[in-house]
Amino acid sequence: MSDSNPSRRRLLAGGLAAAASAAAGCLDGSVTGGPANGDDDDQVLALTLNDAGDTLRDDAVVDLSEAGPRWDEAAFAAARDGERDTTQHRKPFPSAADEPAYAVHEGTYYRLDSVVVDEAKATHPVLRLYGVNESDTGDEADAVEKETLPEGDRNAVEIAHKSARARGNPGGVPVGLVERGGYVYRDGDAIDASRLLAADGPARVVYRDTVYRIEVTRERFYEPVYRAVAEPVAESPERMEAILRAHTVGARIDGDDLSTDAREVIEAARHDGYEESHPYSDAYADILRAFHERPYLDGNVRKDGRWTESGSERIRYESRYYDYSLRFKSN
């Protein structure tokens, strides 16, 4: 393969050994951004490949007996039998955003989902913590140590502390844990066992060597009611794998269909990453076409490249899956 512009082929020259040397000696810029209106070598397009294994089922299909408390095995059983099982406030089958959840039972694979079928009103205790300053009245000796509290209270203090720590500071609080600036008690057993919620409960608590003032309110919530849905989709591991491929995998690439130089691009991307400036070598262009990333080739890359977004982010190469990313970097 010929190349009239060797300055843009930083990693192909001399194979993978030279690729590693070139990467160490020449490619130390890592500022993210779109191509500028300057020399071609001002920007490079970087490709990285991360191994995602030889099967998708291991990560995508849940064994509910090992899934943890956020998964509702009883809801799964009811949905399989066609019964109407509902949960309030929380979904029975949490999953990643925009990704369906799957589970297997006795050789049958199910797609799990939930639908909102009602709204429920509920009143829950809310624990908030506030830092103590010199103007606060009270005896710090009366503060209880977090470790001496029941388990439900310990969990509540840990989460409410995250909100107290964030007040007036950048960084925010963990979404899904902190609610209304504190911790919301929803578990009946934790409420019954709580010392912090008792009428004669402590006014202060010590956590991580800091004394906090305790505030407890009882507030009205309007919560969705979810009905679990379990739809059978496959009766074999191979069929389930095909479903997951159809849902998540873009390009399917056979190494025999690539040139030697193009295979070296993939090998470099699998290890330390690969990058070139525009216009790209024949090998890099072949890889971008094989990944169905033609916008990086067919558009005005130097002018409009900053608006180009990577399409599918998972490919199958030979017998393995890879998650990839493409991004422009300043040299």
XYZ file of C-alpha atoms in Angstrom:
331
model
C 0.000 0.000 0.000
C 1.464 3.347 -1.044
C 1.212 6.596 0.843
C 2.458 9.901 -0.497
C 2.101 11.664 2.855
C 4.059 9.725 5.505
C 3.479 12.452 8.137
C -0.119 11.280 8.539
C 0.700 7.615 9.025
C 2.169 7.733 12.494
C 1.517 4.205 13.626
C 1.498 2.079 10.475
C 5.076 2.615 9.419
C 7.175 -0.365 10.315
C 4.315 -2.402 11.829
C 3.258 -2.609 15.469
C 6.736 -2.194 16.949
C 7.178 1.111 15.190
C 3.601 1.977 16.129
C 4.371 1.764 19.822
C 7.503 3.848 19.399
C 5.692 6.505 17.391
C 2.908 6.637 19.944
C 5.386 7.155 22.773
C 7.462 9.754 20.962
C 4.977 11.768 18.947
C 1.434 11.419 20.214
C 1.474 13.012 23.646
C -1.289 15.559 22.957
C -4.682 14.663 24.391
C -6.839 17.787 24.308
C -10.325 16.902 23.107
C -11.923 19.087 20.478
C -12.986 19.454 16.853
C -10.588 20.012 13.981
C -9.345 23.554 13.556
C -8.896 25.462 10.319
C -5.167 24.921 10.184
C -2.617 22.419 9.014
C -3.776 18.817 8.565
C -1.450 17.703 11.366
C -3.085 20.013 13.928
C -5.708 17.376 14.654
C -5.710 13.582 14.762
C -8.613 11.142 14.822
C -8.051 8.623 17.628
C -9.525 5.107 17.636
C -9.600 2.893 20.736
C -10.962 -0.637 21.064
C -11.922 -2.243 24.381
C -12.422 -5.985 24.562
C -16.036 -6.866 25.434
C -15.554 -10.635 25.477
C -16.726 -13.451 23.241
C -20.336 -13.524 24.459
C -22.855 -10.806 25.248
C -25.022 -12.968 27.509
C -22.644 -12.830 30.465
C -23.271 -9.114 30.995
C -26.774 -8.724 29.568
C -28.684 -11.695 31.016
C -29.437 -11.625 34.731
C -29.528 -14.521 37.148
C -32.124 -13.149 39.545
C -30.971 -15.458 42.332
C -27.700 -13.476 42.352
C -28.928 -10.070 41.206
C -29.223 -8.299 44.548
C -32.055 -6.551 46.384
C -32.983 -4.118 43.592
C -34.229 -7.012 41.465
C -37.626 -8.440 42.354
C -37.573 -12.215 41.863
C -41.177 -12.489 43.075
C -42.281 -9.998 40.403
C -40.449 -12.058 37.781
C -42.194 -15.235 38.886
C -45.594 -13.537 38.870
C -45.032 -12.019 35.428
C -43.989 -15.408 34.011
C -47.256 -16.893 35.266
C -49.332 -14.070 33.838
C -50.180 -12.617 37.249
C -50.370 -8.882 37.953
C -47.593 -8.056 40.398
C -46.944 -4.410 41.208
C -44.286 -2.406 42.980
C -44.540 1.139 44.274
C -41.905 3.835 43.730
C -39.209 1.521 42.336
C -39.117 -0.480 39.134
C -39.014 -4.249 39.690
C -36.305 -4.748 37.049
C -33.791 -1.893 36.916
C -31.641 -1.677 33.798
C -29.267 0.710 32.101
C -30.813 3.683 30.341
C -32.392 2.739 27.006
C -31.285 -0.871 27.432
C -33.771 -3.709 28.028
C -33.179 -6.200 30.823
C -33.103 -9.952 30.230
C -33.280 -12.944 32.555
C -33.192 -16.700 32.100
C -35.371 -19.267 33.867
C -35.292 -23.019 33.179
C -33.770 -22.529 29.730
C -36.136 -19.762 28.600
C -34.889 -16.204 28.151
C -37.199 -13.321 29.015
C -37.175 -9.640 28.182
C -38.085 -7.792 31.368
C -39.884 -4.507 31.555
C -42.453 -2.625 33.623
C -45.338 -0.278 32.920
C -46.864 2.408 35.108
C -50.418 1.379 35.965
C -51.327 3.774 38.771
C -50.219 6.524 41.127
C -50.052 6.133 44.894
C -49.985 8.773 47.626
C -47.761 8.027 50.572
C -46.290 9.804 53.588
C -42.680 8.999 54.439
C -40.224 10.260 57.072
C -37.376 12.320 55.620
C -34.061 12.633 57.463
C -31.882 15.677 56.801
C -28.564 16.518 58.439
C -27.078 19.969 58.987
C -23.612 20.950 60.051
C -23.313 22.336 63.593
C -21.702 25.739 64.104
C -20.974 27.868 67.152
C -24.394 29.550 67.047
C -26.214 26.220 67.402
C -27.428 25.424 70.865
C -27.225 21.987 72.359
C -24.836 19.677 74.103
C -22.521 17.828 71.739
C -22.095 15.193 74.431
C -25.682 14.124 73.685
C -24.840 13.313 70.065
C -25.033 9.622 69.155
C -22.376 7.846 67.132
C -23.621 6.530 63.809
C -22.173 3.075 64.544
C -24.460 2.674 67.594
C -27.656 3.080 65.534
C -29.807 0.352 63.940
C -28.865 -0.661 60.400
C -31.629 1.365 58.762
C -30.553 4.518 60.602
C -26.896 3.950 59.736
C -27.793 3.743 56.074
C -29.967 6.864 56.379
C -27.172 8.857 58.024
C -24.642 7.846 55.370
C -26.917 9.016 52.557
C -28.185 12.183 54.287
C -24.553 13.046 55.003
C -23.875 13.189 51.258
C -26.454 15.942 50.900
C -25.201 17.827 53.969
C -21.649 17.680 52.645
C -22.723 19.006 49.230
C -24.549 22.100 50.498
C -22.653 25.138 49.301
C -20.041 23.012 47.532
C -19.711 22.077 43.852
C -20.123 18.495 42.722
C -23.742 17.728 43.565
C -25.133 14.612 45.210
C -25.595 11.005 44.025
C -28.790 10.768 41.990
C -31.076 7.979 43.136
C -29.788 7.945 46.716
C -30.428 11.439 48.018
C -34.055 12.624 47.803
C -35.374 16.027 48.831
C -32.037 16.913 50.325
C -31.821 13.898 52.623
C -32.879 10.294 53.049
C -36.445 9.022 52.641
C -37.468 6.100 54.849
C -39.691 3.702 52.911
C -38.970 0.347 54.537
C -41.478 -0.405 57.297
C -39.077 -2.538 59.327
C -36.430 0.208 59.259
C -39.018 2.767 60.381
C -40.186 0.575 63.274
C -36.608 -0.058 64.446
C -35.392 3.526 64.006
C -34.018 5.557 66.909
C -33.698 8.714 64.834
C -37.418 8.767 63.995
C -38.595 8.167 67.578
C -40.339 11.012 69.395
C -37.559 11.052 71.992
C -34.824 10.406 69.443
C -31.428 12.138 69.513
C -31.024 15.666 68.193
C -27.495 15.144 66.890
C -25.422 12.418 65.330
C -21.671 12.005 64.835
C -20.462 10.682 61.500
C -16.856 10.749 60.298
C -15.821 12.892 63.252
C -18.394 15.556 62.390
C -21.424 16.463 64.507
C -24.660 16.975 62.566
C -27.979 18.374 63.686
C -30.852 16.014 62.905
C -34.061 17.167 61.263
C -36.938 14.752 60.655
C -40.078 15.671 58.737
C -42.968 13.622 57.405
C -43.814 14.545 53.853
C -46.310 13.592 51.144
C -45.062 11.718 48.070
C -46.801 10.820 44.819
C -45.249 7.615 43.564
C -45.713 5.550 40.388
C -47.047 2.017 40.649
C -45.280 -0.387 38.281
C -46.553 -3.695 36.895
C -43.862 -6.213 35.997
C -43.737 -7.617 32.463
C -41.754 -10.707 31.401
C -41.906 -11.632 27.717
C -40.257 -14.885 26.508
C -37.907 -14.170 23.607
C -35.572 -17.155 23.221
C -35.322 -20.853 24.032
C -31.580 -21.293 23.493
C -28.356 -19.453 24.342
C -27.607 -19.066 20.617
C -30.916 -17.346 19.928
C -30.426 -15.045 22.912
C -26.947 -14.175 21.655
C -28.404 -13.329 18.237
C -30.980 -11.032 19.846
C -28.292 -9.191 21.776
C -26.124 -8.855 18.676
C -29.037 -7.425 16.714
C -29.698 -4.941 19.505
C -26.166 -3.753 20.280
C -23.662 -4.700 17.578
C -23.020 -2.674 14.456
C -20.245 -3.798 12.140
C -19.230 -7.458 11.804
C -15.687 -7.684 10.472
C -13.688 -10.665 9.196
C -9.951 -10.157 9.382
C -9.493 -11.961 6.071
C -11.393 -9.140 4.374
C -8.840 -6.557 5.537
C -5.397 -5.740 4.272
C -2.350 -6.430 6.403
C -1.996 -2.725 7.182
C -5.668 -2.443 8.166
C -5.307 -5.394 10.538
C -2.313 -3.621 12.085
C -4.514 -0.577 12.710
C -6.945 -2.759 14.662
C -4.122 -4.401 16.615
C -2.751 -0.991 17.576
C -6.226 0.245 18.556
C -6.713 -2.832 20.757
C -3.559 -2.108 22.716
C -2.498 1.530 23.034
C -4.887 3.151 20.572
C -4.359 4.371 17.042
C -4.539 7.842 15.548
C -3.902 9.664 12.286
C -4.267 13.142 10.896
C -6.466 13.895 7.900
C -6.350 12.948 5.029
C -6.209 9.365 6.278
C -4.160 6.488 4.960
C -5.817 3.802 2.859
C -5.644 1.406 5.820
C -7.336 3.797 8.266
C -9.949 4.711 5.668
C -10.691 1.014 5.167
C -11.209 0.595 8.907
C -13.565 3.577 9.102
C -15.607 2.130 6.232
C -15.652 -1.301 7.836
C -16.939 0.307 11.067
C -19.619 2.126 9.020
C -18.123 5.449 10.108
C -18.235 7.054 6.667
C -19.030 10.569 7.990
C -15.360 10.783 8.964
C -14.471 10.228 5.313
C -17.323 11.642 3.245
C -17.789 15.007 4.942
C -15.608 18.073 5.219
C -13.687 16.612 8.131
C -11.421 19.583 8.808
C -14.379 21.985 8.943
C -17.269 19.860 10.202
C -15.492 17.048 12.054
C -16.359 18.480 15.455
C -20.030 17.751 14.697
C -19.379 14.173 13.606
C -20.521 11.613 16.151
C -19.541 7.974 16.369
C -22.410 5.700 15.368
C -22.555 2.148 16.703
C -20.095 1.757 19.526
C -19.793 -2.035 19.450
C -18.402 -4.281 16.714
C -17.647 -7.957 16.276
C -14.154 -8.632 14.973
C -13.233 -12.240 14.272
C -14.769 -14.100 17.250
C -14.830 -11.301 19.835
C -16.812 -8.164 20.593
C -15.225 -4.755 21.050
C -16.522 -1.402 22.254
C -14.867 1.398 20.348
C -14.635 5.153 20.413
C -13.552 7.730 17.856
C -12.624 11.243 18.873
C -10.548 14.130 17.607
C -7.447 15.141 19.566
C -5.138 18.095 19.258
C -1.589 17.229 18.376
